[in-house]
Coordinates of C-alpha atoms and ligand atoms in Angstrom, one line a residue:
M1 CA 56.2 -27.5 64.3
N2 CA 59.8 -28.7 65.6
I3 CA 61.9 -30.7 63.4
L4 CA 63.5 -32.2 66.2
E5 CA 60.1 -33.7 67.2
L6 CA 59.3 -34.7 63.4
I7 CA 62.9 -36.6 63.4
T8 CA 62.1 -38.7 66.5
K9 CA 58.4 -39.2 65.4
K10 CA 59.9 -41.0 62.0
R11 CA 62.6 -42.6 63.6
D12 CA 60.2 -44.5 66.2
G13 CA 58.0 -45.6 63.2
Q14 CA 55.1 -43.3 63.5
S15 CA 53.3 -41.7 60.2
L16 CA 53.9 -38.0 59.3
T17 CA 50.8 -35.9 58.3
P18 CA 50.6 -33.9 55.1
E19 CA 51.3 -30.7 57.2
E20 CA 54.3 -32.1 58.8
I21 CA 55.6 -33.2 55.4
D22 CA 54.7 -30.0 53.8
F23 CA 56.5 -27.9 56.7
L24 CA 60.0 -30.5 56.2
V25 CA 59.8 -29.7 52.2
H26 CA 59.0 -26.2 52.8
E27 CA 61.4 -25.2 55.5
Y28 CA 64.2 -27.3 54.1
N29 CA 63.9 -25.6 50.6
N30 CA 63.9 -22.3 52.3
G31 CA 67.2 -22.8 54.6
G32 CA 65.1 -23.3 57.9
I33 CA 66.4 -26.6 58.3
P34 CA 70.0 -27.7 58.1
D35 CA 71.5 -30.5 56.3
Y36 CA 72.4 -32.4 59.4
Q37 CA 68.7 -32.4 60.6
M38 CA 67.4 -33.3 57.3
S39 CA 69.9 -36.2 57.1
A40 CA 68.6 -37.8 59.9
M41 CA 65.0 -37.3 58.7
L42 CA 66.1 -39.1 55.3
M43 CA 67.8 -41.7 57.0
S44 CA 64.5 -42.3 59.3
I45 CA 62.5 -42.4 56.1
Y46 CA 65.2 -44.8 54.7
F47 CA 64.6 -47.4 57.5
Q48 CA 61.0 -46.7 58.6
G49 CA 59.7 -46.1 54.9
L50 CA 56.9 -43.9 54.0
N51 CA 53.2 -45.0 53.7
N52 CA 51.0 -44.0 50.6
K53 CA 49.7 -41.2 52.3
E54 CA 52.8 -39.8 53.2
T55 CA 54.5 -40.5 49.6
N56 CA 51.7 -38.6 48.0
A57 CA 52.5 -35.8 50.1
L58 CA 55.9 -35.6 49.8
T59 CA 55.5 -35.7 45.8
A60 CA 53.1 -32.7 46.2
A61 CA 55.2 -30.8 48.5
L62 CA 58.2 -31.3 46.4
A63 CA 56.3 -30.4 43.0
A64 CA 54.7 -26.9 44.8
S65 CA 58.4 -26.0 45.9
G66 CA 58.8 -24.3 42.2
E67 CA 57.2 -23.3 39.1
T68 CA 54.6 -25.5 37.7
L69 CA 53.4 -25.6 34.1
D70 CA 49.9 -25.5 33.0
F71 CA 48.8 -26.5 29.6
S72 CA 45.2 -26.7 30.3
S73 CA 44.5 -24.0 27.6
L74 CA 45.6 -26.6 24.7
D75 CA 42.9 -28.5 22.9
N76 CA 44.7 -31.6 23.0
M77 CA 46.3 -33.5 26.0
V78 CA 49.7 -32.8 26.6
V79 CA 51.9 -36.2 27.7
D80 CA 55.4 -36.8 29.1
K81 CA 57.5 -39.7 28.8
H82 CA 60.2 -40.7 31.4
S83 CA 62.7 -43.3 31.4
S84 CA 64.3 -44.6 34.7
G85 CA 67.6 -44.5 32.7
G86 CA 69.6 -47.2 30.8
V87 CA 72.7 -47.8 28.5
G88 CA 72.1 -46.8 25.0
D89 CA 68.5 -45.5 25.8
K90 CA 67.6 -43.3 22.8
V91 CA 64.2 -44.0 23.1
T92 CA 62.9 -40.5 23.5
L93 CA 65.0 -39.2 20.8
V94 CA 62.4 -41.4 18.6
L95 CA 59.4 -41.4 20.4
V96 CA 58.6 -37.9 21.4
P97 CA 58.7 -36.8 17.5
L98 CA 56.7 -39.8 16.5
V99 CA 54.0 -39.3 18.9
A100 CA 54.2 -35.4 18.1
A101 CA 53.7 -36.4 14.6
A102 CA 50.7 -38.4 15.5
G103 CA 49.2 -35.2 16.8
V104 CA 49.7 -35.2 20.6
P105 CA 51.4 -32.7 22.4
V106 CA 54.7 -33.6 24.3
A107 CA 56.3 -31.7 26.8
K108 CA 59.6 -33.3 27.7
I109 CA 61.7 -32.0 30.7
S110 CA 65.0 -34.1 31.3
G111 CA 68.0 -33.8 33.6
R112 CA 71.3 -34.0 32.4
G113 CA 73.0 -37.7 32.7
L114 CA 74.6 -38.5 35.8
G115 CA 76.8 -41.7 36.0
F116 CA 77.0 -44.8 33.6
S117 CA 73.5 -43.9 32.3
G118 CA 72.9 -41.3 29.7
G119 CA 71.0 -38.4 29.3
T120 CA 68.5 -37.3 26.8
I121 CA 69.7 -33.7 26.9
D122 CA 73.1 -34.5 26.4
K123 CA 72.5 -36.6 23.7
L124 CA 70.4 -34.0 21.7
E125 CA 73.2 -31.2 22.6
S126 CA 75.5 -33.1 20.4
I127 CA 73.6 -32.1 17.3
P128 CA 75.4 -28.7 16.8
G129 CA 73.7 -25.5 17.8
F130 CA 70.9 -27.5 19.6
S131 CA 69.8 -26.3 22.9
A132 CA 67.6 -27.7 25.5
E133 CA 68.3 -24.4 27.9
L134 CA 64.8 -22.9 27.0
T135 CA 62.8 -20.3 29.3
T136 CA 59.5 -22.2 30.3
A137 CA 57.2 -19.6 28.3
F138 CA 59.4 -20.4 25.1
F139 CA 59.2 -24.3 25.8
M140 CA 55.4 -23.6 26.6
E141 CA 55.1 -21.8 23.1
L142 CA 57.1 -24.5 21.4
V143 CA 54.7 -27.2 22.6
K144 CA 51.7 -25.2 21.6
K145 CA 53.1 -24.8 17.9
N146 CA 54.9 -27.8 17.2
N147 CA 53.3 -30.3 19.5
L148 CA 57.1 -31.0 20.8
A149 CA 59.8 -29.4 22.9
I150 CA 62.4 -30.6 25.2
M151 CA 63.9 -28.7 28.0
V152 CA 66.5 -29.3 30.5
Q153 CA 65.4 -29.1 34.0
T154 CA 66.0 -25.8 35.7
E155 CA 66.2 -24.8 39.3
S156 CA 63.2 -23.2 39.1
I157 CA 61.2 -26.6 38.8
T158 CA 61.2 -28.5 41.9
P159 CA 64.0 -27.0 43.4
A160 CA 63.4 -28.8 47.0
D161 CA 63.9 -32.1 44.9
G162 CA 67.2 -30.7 43.4
K163 CA 68.5 -29.8 47.3
L164 CA 67.0 -33.0 48.8
Y165 CA 68.3 -35.4 45.9
A166 CA 71.8 -33.9 46.3
L167 CA 71.7 -34.6 50.1
R168 CA 70.5 -38.0 49.6
D169 CA 73.5 -38.7 47.1
V170 CA 75.8 -38.1 50.0
T171 CA 73.9 -39.8 52.8
G172 CA 73.3 -43.1 51.5
T173 CA 69.4 -42.4 51.5
V174 CA 69.0 -42.6 47.1
E175 CA 68.0 -46.2 47.6
N176 CA 64.5 -45.8 49.2
I177 CA 61.7 -46.6 46.7
S178 CA 59.3 -44.0 48.0
L179 CA 61.8 -41.7 48.1
I180 CA 62.8 -42.3 44.4
A181 CA 59.0 -42.5 43.2
A182 CA 58.2 -39.3 45.1
S183 CA 61.4 -37.7 43.7
I184 CA 60.4 -38.6 39.9
M185 CA 56.9 -38.2 40.4
S186 CA 57.0 -34.6 41.7
K187 CA 58.9 -33.5 38.2
K188 CA 56.3 -35.0 36.2
I189 CA 53.5 -33.2 38.2
A190 CA 55.3 -29.8 38.0
G191 CA 55.8 -30.8 34.4
G192 CA 52.2 -30.2 33.7
A193 CA 51.5 -33.3 31.3
C194 CA 47.9 -34.6 31.8
A195 CA 49.1 -38.4 30.6
I196 CA 52.3 -39.8 31.5
L197 CA 54.4 -43.0 30.3
L198 CA 57.0 -44.3 32.3
D199 CA 59.6 -46.6 30.9
I200 CA 60.8 -48.6 34.1
K201 CA 64.1 -50.5 33.2
T202 CA 65.4 -53.6 35.0
G203 CA 68.6 -55.5 34.6
R204 CA 72.2 -55.0 34.5
G205 CA 72.4 -51.4 33.1
A206 CA 69.5 -50.1 35.0
F207 CA 68.7 -48.3 38.6
M208 CA 66.5 -51.1 39.4
Q209 CA 68.4 -54.3 39.1
S210 CA 65.7 -56.7 40.0
R211 CA 62.4 -57.1 38.3
E212 CA 60.6 -57.4 41.6
E213 CA 61.8 -53.8 42.6
A214 CA 61.2 -52.6 39.2
F215 CA 57.6 -53.6 39.2
H216 CA 57.2 -52.4 43.0
L217 CA 58.5 -48.8 41.6
A218 CA 56.2 -48.9 38.8
E219 CA 52.8 -49.6 40.8
I220 CA 54.0 -46.8 43.4
M221 CA 54.8 -44.5 40.5
V222 CA 51.3 -45.4 38.9
R223 CA 49.4 -45.2 42.2
I224 CA 50.8 -41.5 42.8
G225 CA 50.0 -40.2 39.2
K226 CA 46.4 -41.6 39.7
D227 CA 45.8 -40.0 42.9
M228 CA 47.1 -36.8 41.5
G229 CA 44.7 -37.3 38.4
K230 CA 46.9 -37.9 36.1
R231 CA 46.2 -40.6 32.9
I232 CA 49.4 -42.8 33.8
V233 CA 50.9 -46.2 32.3
S234 CA 54.3 -47.8 33.3
V235 CA 55.8 -50.5 30.9
V236 CA 58.7 -52.2 32.9
T237 CA 61.5 -53.2 30.0
D238 CA 64.5 -55.1 29.8
M239 CA 67.9 -53.3 30.5
N240 CA 70.4 -56.2 30.6
Q241 CA 72.2 -55.5 27.4
P242 CA 72.2 -51.9 26.0
L243 CA 69.6 -50.9 23.9
G244 CA 70.4 -50.8 20.2
Y245 CA 74.0 -50.9 19.1
T246 CA 75.5 -47.7 20.2
V247 CA 76.4 -45.9 23.7
G248 CA 77.3 -42.4 23.6
N249 CA 75.8 -39.4 22.7
A250 CA 76.6 -38.5 19.0
L251 CA 76.5 -42.0 18.2
E252 CA 73.2 -42.3 19.9
V253 CA 71.8 -39.5 17.8
K254 CA 73.0 -41.4 14.6
E255 CA 71.2 -44.3 15.6
A256 CA 67.9 -42.6 16.5
I257 CA 67.9 -40.9 13.3
A258 CA 68.5 -44.4 11.5
V259 CA 65.4 -45.5 13.5
L260 CA 63.4 -42.6 12.1
K261 CA 64.5 -43.2 8.5
G262 CA 63.2 -46.8 8.9
E263 CA 67.1 -48.2 9.0
G264 CA 67.3 -48.4 12.7
P265 CA 67.7 -51.5 15.0
V266 CA 65.0 -53.7 15.6
D267 CA 65.1 -53.4 19.5
V268 CA 64.7 -49.8 19.5
E269 CA 62.4 -49.5 17.0
R270 CA 60.1 -52.0 18.5
L271 CA 60.3 -50.6 22.0
C272 CA 59.3 -46.7 20.5
I273 CA 56.5 -48.4 19.0
V274 CA 54.9 -50.4 21.8
L275 CA 55.4 -47.0 24.1
G276 CA 54.3 -44.7 21.5
G277 CA 51.0 -47.2 21.3
Y278 CA 50.3 -46.6 24.9
I279 CA 50.8 -42.8 24.8
L280 CA 48.3 -42.6 22.0
A281 CA 46.2 -44.8 23.8
L282 CA 46.7 -42.8 26.9
S283 CA 45.7 -39.3 25.3
G284 CA 42.6 -40.8 23.9
R285 CA 43.7 -40.6 20.2
V286 CA 43.1 -44.2 19.5
R287 CA 40.9 -46.9 21.3
N288 CA 43.8 -49.1 22.4
P289 CA 47.5 -49.5 22.2
E290 CA 47.6 -51.8 19.2
E291 CA 45.6 -49.2 17.2
G292 CA 48.3 -46.8 18.2
Q293 CA 51.0 -49.0 17.1
E294 CA 49.7 -49.2 13.7
Q295 CA 49.4 -45.6 13.2
L296 CA 52.9 -44.8 14.5
R297 CA 54.4 -47.8 12.2
R298 CA 52.6 -45.6 9.3
L299 CA 54.2 -42.5 10.4
L300 CA 57.7 -44.0 10.8
E301 CA 57.5 -45.4 7.2
S302 CA 56.3 -42.2 5.6
G303 CA 59.0 -40.3 7.0
A304 CA 56.6 -37.7 9.2
A305 CA 58.3 -38.5 12.6
L306 CA 61.4 -37.6 11.1
E307 CA 60.3 -34.4 9.7
K308 CA 59.0 -33.8 13.5
F309 CA 62.5 -34.2 14.6
R310 CA 64.1 -32.3 12.3
Q311 CA 61.5 -29.3 13.1
M312 CA 62.4 -29.8 16.8
V313 CA 66.1 -29.4 15.8
I314 CA 65.4 -26.5 13.8
S315 CA 63.3 -24.8 16.7
Q316 CA 65.9 -25.2 19.1
G317 CA 68.8 -23.9 17.3
G318 CA 70.4 -27.1 16.0
R319 CA 71.8 -27.7 12.2
P320 CA 69.0 -29.5 10.3
E321 CA 71.7 -30.7 7.8
C322 CA 73.1 -33.3 10.1
L323 CA 70.1 -35.1 9.7
D324 CA 71.0 -35.7 6.2
D325 CA 74.7 -35.8 6.6
L326 CA 75.7 -37.6 9.5
T327 CA 79.4 -36.6 9.6
L328 CA 78.8 -33.2 10.7
L329 CA 77.8 -34.8 14.1
P330 CA 81.0 -34.9 16.6
Q331 CA 83.6 -37.6 15.9
A332 CA 86.1 -38.8 18.2
T333 CA 89.6 -38.8 16.8
F334 CA 90.6 -42.6 17.9
T335 CA 88.9 -45.8 17.0
D336 CA 89.9 -49.2 18.5
E337 CA 88.8 -52.5 17.6
L338 CA 87.6 -55.7 19.9
R339 CA 87.6 -59.0 18.4
A340 CA 85.9 -62.5 19.6
P341 CA 88.3 -64.4 21.7
K342 CA 86.7 -67.4 20.6
A343 CA 83.6 -68.6 18.4
G344 CA 80.0 -69.4 19.7
Y345 CA 76.7 -67.7 20.5
I346 CA 76.8 -64.3 22.5
R347 CA 75.4 -65.1 25.8
E348 CA 75.3 -61.8 27.5
I349 CA 76.9 -58.4 26.8
D350 CA 76.8 -56.8 30.3
A351 CA 75.1 -53.3 30.2
R352 CA 76.7 -52.1 33.4
I353 CA 80.3 -52.9 32.2
V354 CA 79.4 -51.4 28.8
G355 CA 77.9 -48.1 30.5
K356 CA 80.9 -47.8 32.6
V357 CA 83.3 -48.1 29.9
A358 CA 81.6 -45.5 27.8
L359 CA 81.7 -43.2 30.8
S360 CA 85.4 -43.7 31.1
L361 CA 85.7 -42.7 27.3
G362 CA 84.0 -39.5 28.3
T363 CA 80.3 -40.0 27.3
G364 CA 79.1 -38.8 30.7
R365 CA 79.7 -37.5 34.1
S366 CA 81.0 -38.9 37.1
Y367 CA 80.4 -35.4 39.2
K368 CA 77.6 -32.8 38.5
G369 CA 79.2 -30.2 36.1
E370 CA 81.8 -32.4 34.5
E371 CA 82.6 -31.7 30.6
I372 CA 81.4 -34.4 28.3
D373 CA 82.7 -35.9 25.0
P374 CA 80.1 -35.7 22.5
G375 CA 81.8 -37.8 20.0
A376 CA 83.1 -40.6 22.5
G377 CA 81.2 -43.8 23.0
V378 CA 80.8 -47.6 22.1
V379 CA 79.5 -49.4 19.1
L380 CA 78.5 -52.8 19.4
K381 CA 78.3 -55.1 16.4
Y382 CA 76.3 -57.9 17.6
K383 CA 73.1 -58.4 20.2
V384 CA 72.8 -61.4 22.6
G385 CA 71.7 -64.4 20.7
D386 CA 73.9 -63.7 17.7
R387 CA 76.5 -66.3 16.6
V388 CA 80.2 -65.0 16.4
S389 CA 83.3 -66.4 14.8
E390 CA 86.6 -66.4 16.6
N391 CA 88.4 -63.0 15.8
D392 CA 85.2 -61.4 14.6
L393 CA 84.8 -57.7 15.2
I394 CA 82.4 -57.4 18.1
A395 CA 82.6 -53.7 19.3
C396 CA 84.5 -50.5 18.6
I397 CA 85.4 -47.9 20.9
Y398 CA 85.7 -44.2 20.0
H399 CA 87.4 -41.6 21.9
N400 CA 90.0 -38.7 22.4
K401 CA 92.0 -40.4 25.2
E402 CA 94.7 -42.2 23.7
N403 CA 95.8 -43.1 27.6
I404 CA 92.8 -45.2 28.3
R405 CA 92.5 -47.3 25.2
E406 CA 94.0 -50.5 26.4
T407 CA 92.2 -50.2 29.9
A408 CA 88.8 -49.5 28.1
C409 CA 89.3 -52.4 25.6
R410 CA 90.2 -54.8 28.3
E411 CA 87.3 -53.7 30.6
L412 CA 84.8 -53.9 27.4
L413 CA 85.8 -57.6 26.7
N414 CA 84.5 -58.5 30.2
A415 CA 81.2 -57.4 29.3
F416 CA 80.9 -60.2 26.4
S417 CA 80.1 -63.8 27.4
I418 CA 80.3 -66.5 24.5
G419 CA 79.2 -70.1 24.9
D420 CA 78.7 -72.9 22.6
K421 CA 74.6 -73.0 23.0
K422 CA 72.3 -70.7 21.6
V423 CA 70.6 -68.8 24.3
E424 CA 67.1 -67.8 23.9
T425 CA 66.5 -63.8 23.8
A426 CA 63.8 -62.6 26.3
S427 CA 61.1 -60.1 24.9
I428 CA 62.3 -56.6 26.0
I429 CA 58.9 -55.8 27.0
L430 CA 58.3 -57.5 30.7
G431 CA 55.1 -56.3 31.9
V432 CA 52.7 -53.1 32.0
V433 CA 51.3 -51.5 35.1
P434 CA 48.4 -51.4 35.4
P435 CA 47.3 -54.1 32.6
F436 CA 45.8 -51.7 29.8
P437 CA 43.1 -50.8 29.5
S438 CA 42.1 -50.2 33.2
Ligands
URA501 N1 65.9 -40.1 39.5 C1 65.2 -39.1 40.2 O1 64.9 -38.2 39.7 N2 65.2 -39.0 41.4 C2 65.6 -40.2 42.3 O2 65.3 -40.3 43.5 C3 66.1 -41.2 41.5 C4 66.3 -41.4 40.1

């Protein structure tokens, strides 16, 4: 096969065969195709798109480019959960111990956060001692023993996706729905779970800003999963305002622990229960998601989910005392307060702006490998729809950077829109693909 012929074929709108896609991925991964030719191929794909067969072939080739995990020796079906990323999204921290406490094994492989949406691994690693840098053998052992482990994605899993993503990032070819779907699904396929729950976020703080795009991505990913023999559901959820009240690593761990203690924000708890209900139904533990939700509510109330979280923290080297004494988690030196400029109803808290402010305080990375500040972040005091009086405390920023406090407060104020009329708050759950059960 000849790379130049494949580039021109795609450029001119023809479809590539699975063998040709396999060749592209394999050769690029092994250094047989230079970046400049792969860039041309990516741009051709960006404009011409990929059909279903091509997207499936790309997913399979990326998944096969590295290590693939196999949990078939376990009696129970292993599940995985993926979020397309949002601001204040601490769902995984609550959801995976909750589901594991219900007896469903969870094998969660996550990337580190990049950009304004945070990463689960960074959040968990703000717990002193906690490590997600596990070998795959230890990861699999923990899933078997505890029903739960969270591991950072290593270079041995889907290495071709890692290389291709880095190239897409610098060639303006990230925003193609087939490339995004294949990239995410390849990691899920390689992770070895039989059942997959996708939380596709849409809105100001999400990768997919329009609902149409989010549902389209959800449909493509569900189709890929089904074609590859997985049980899979996508839930499309709102990400216009941050989830919960906290944005920042240790701050989000604190809020997740509060949810596990039954004292957390309603939106986070509700989302975790709803998503968990689908996971339990997918895994065959319950007859329908509603029955799953009932069971999960009981596990939250009984403290079983908190104990599962504690077990995960201990097994992965973290200090469990942090769960009982939250002051042991990293704290920032400086706190600044933001006050309401006028009275009224909160109409909007722009998650993208909040995420960017948090990023500027040190919660995340602008480039791969950048140091992050585990104690930094933003705590909101209200949600959209709440009423405030003039000069009420509406948010606090926590940081170790004295020189940026004024800019950060000014920017954060731009996230708030306060009006005279009460706004109706929409449901956080916007839809399920496919409608369940199918
Ligand atoms: N996340 C991924 O893993 N891949 C993409 O292409 C986009 C988001």
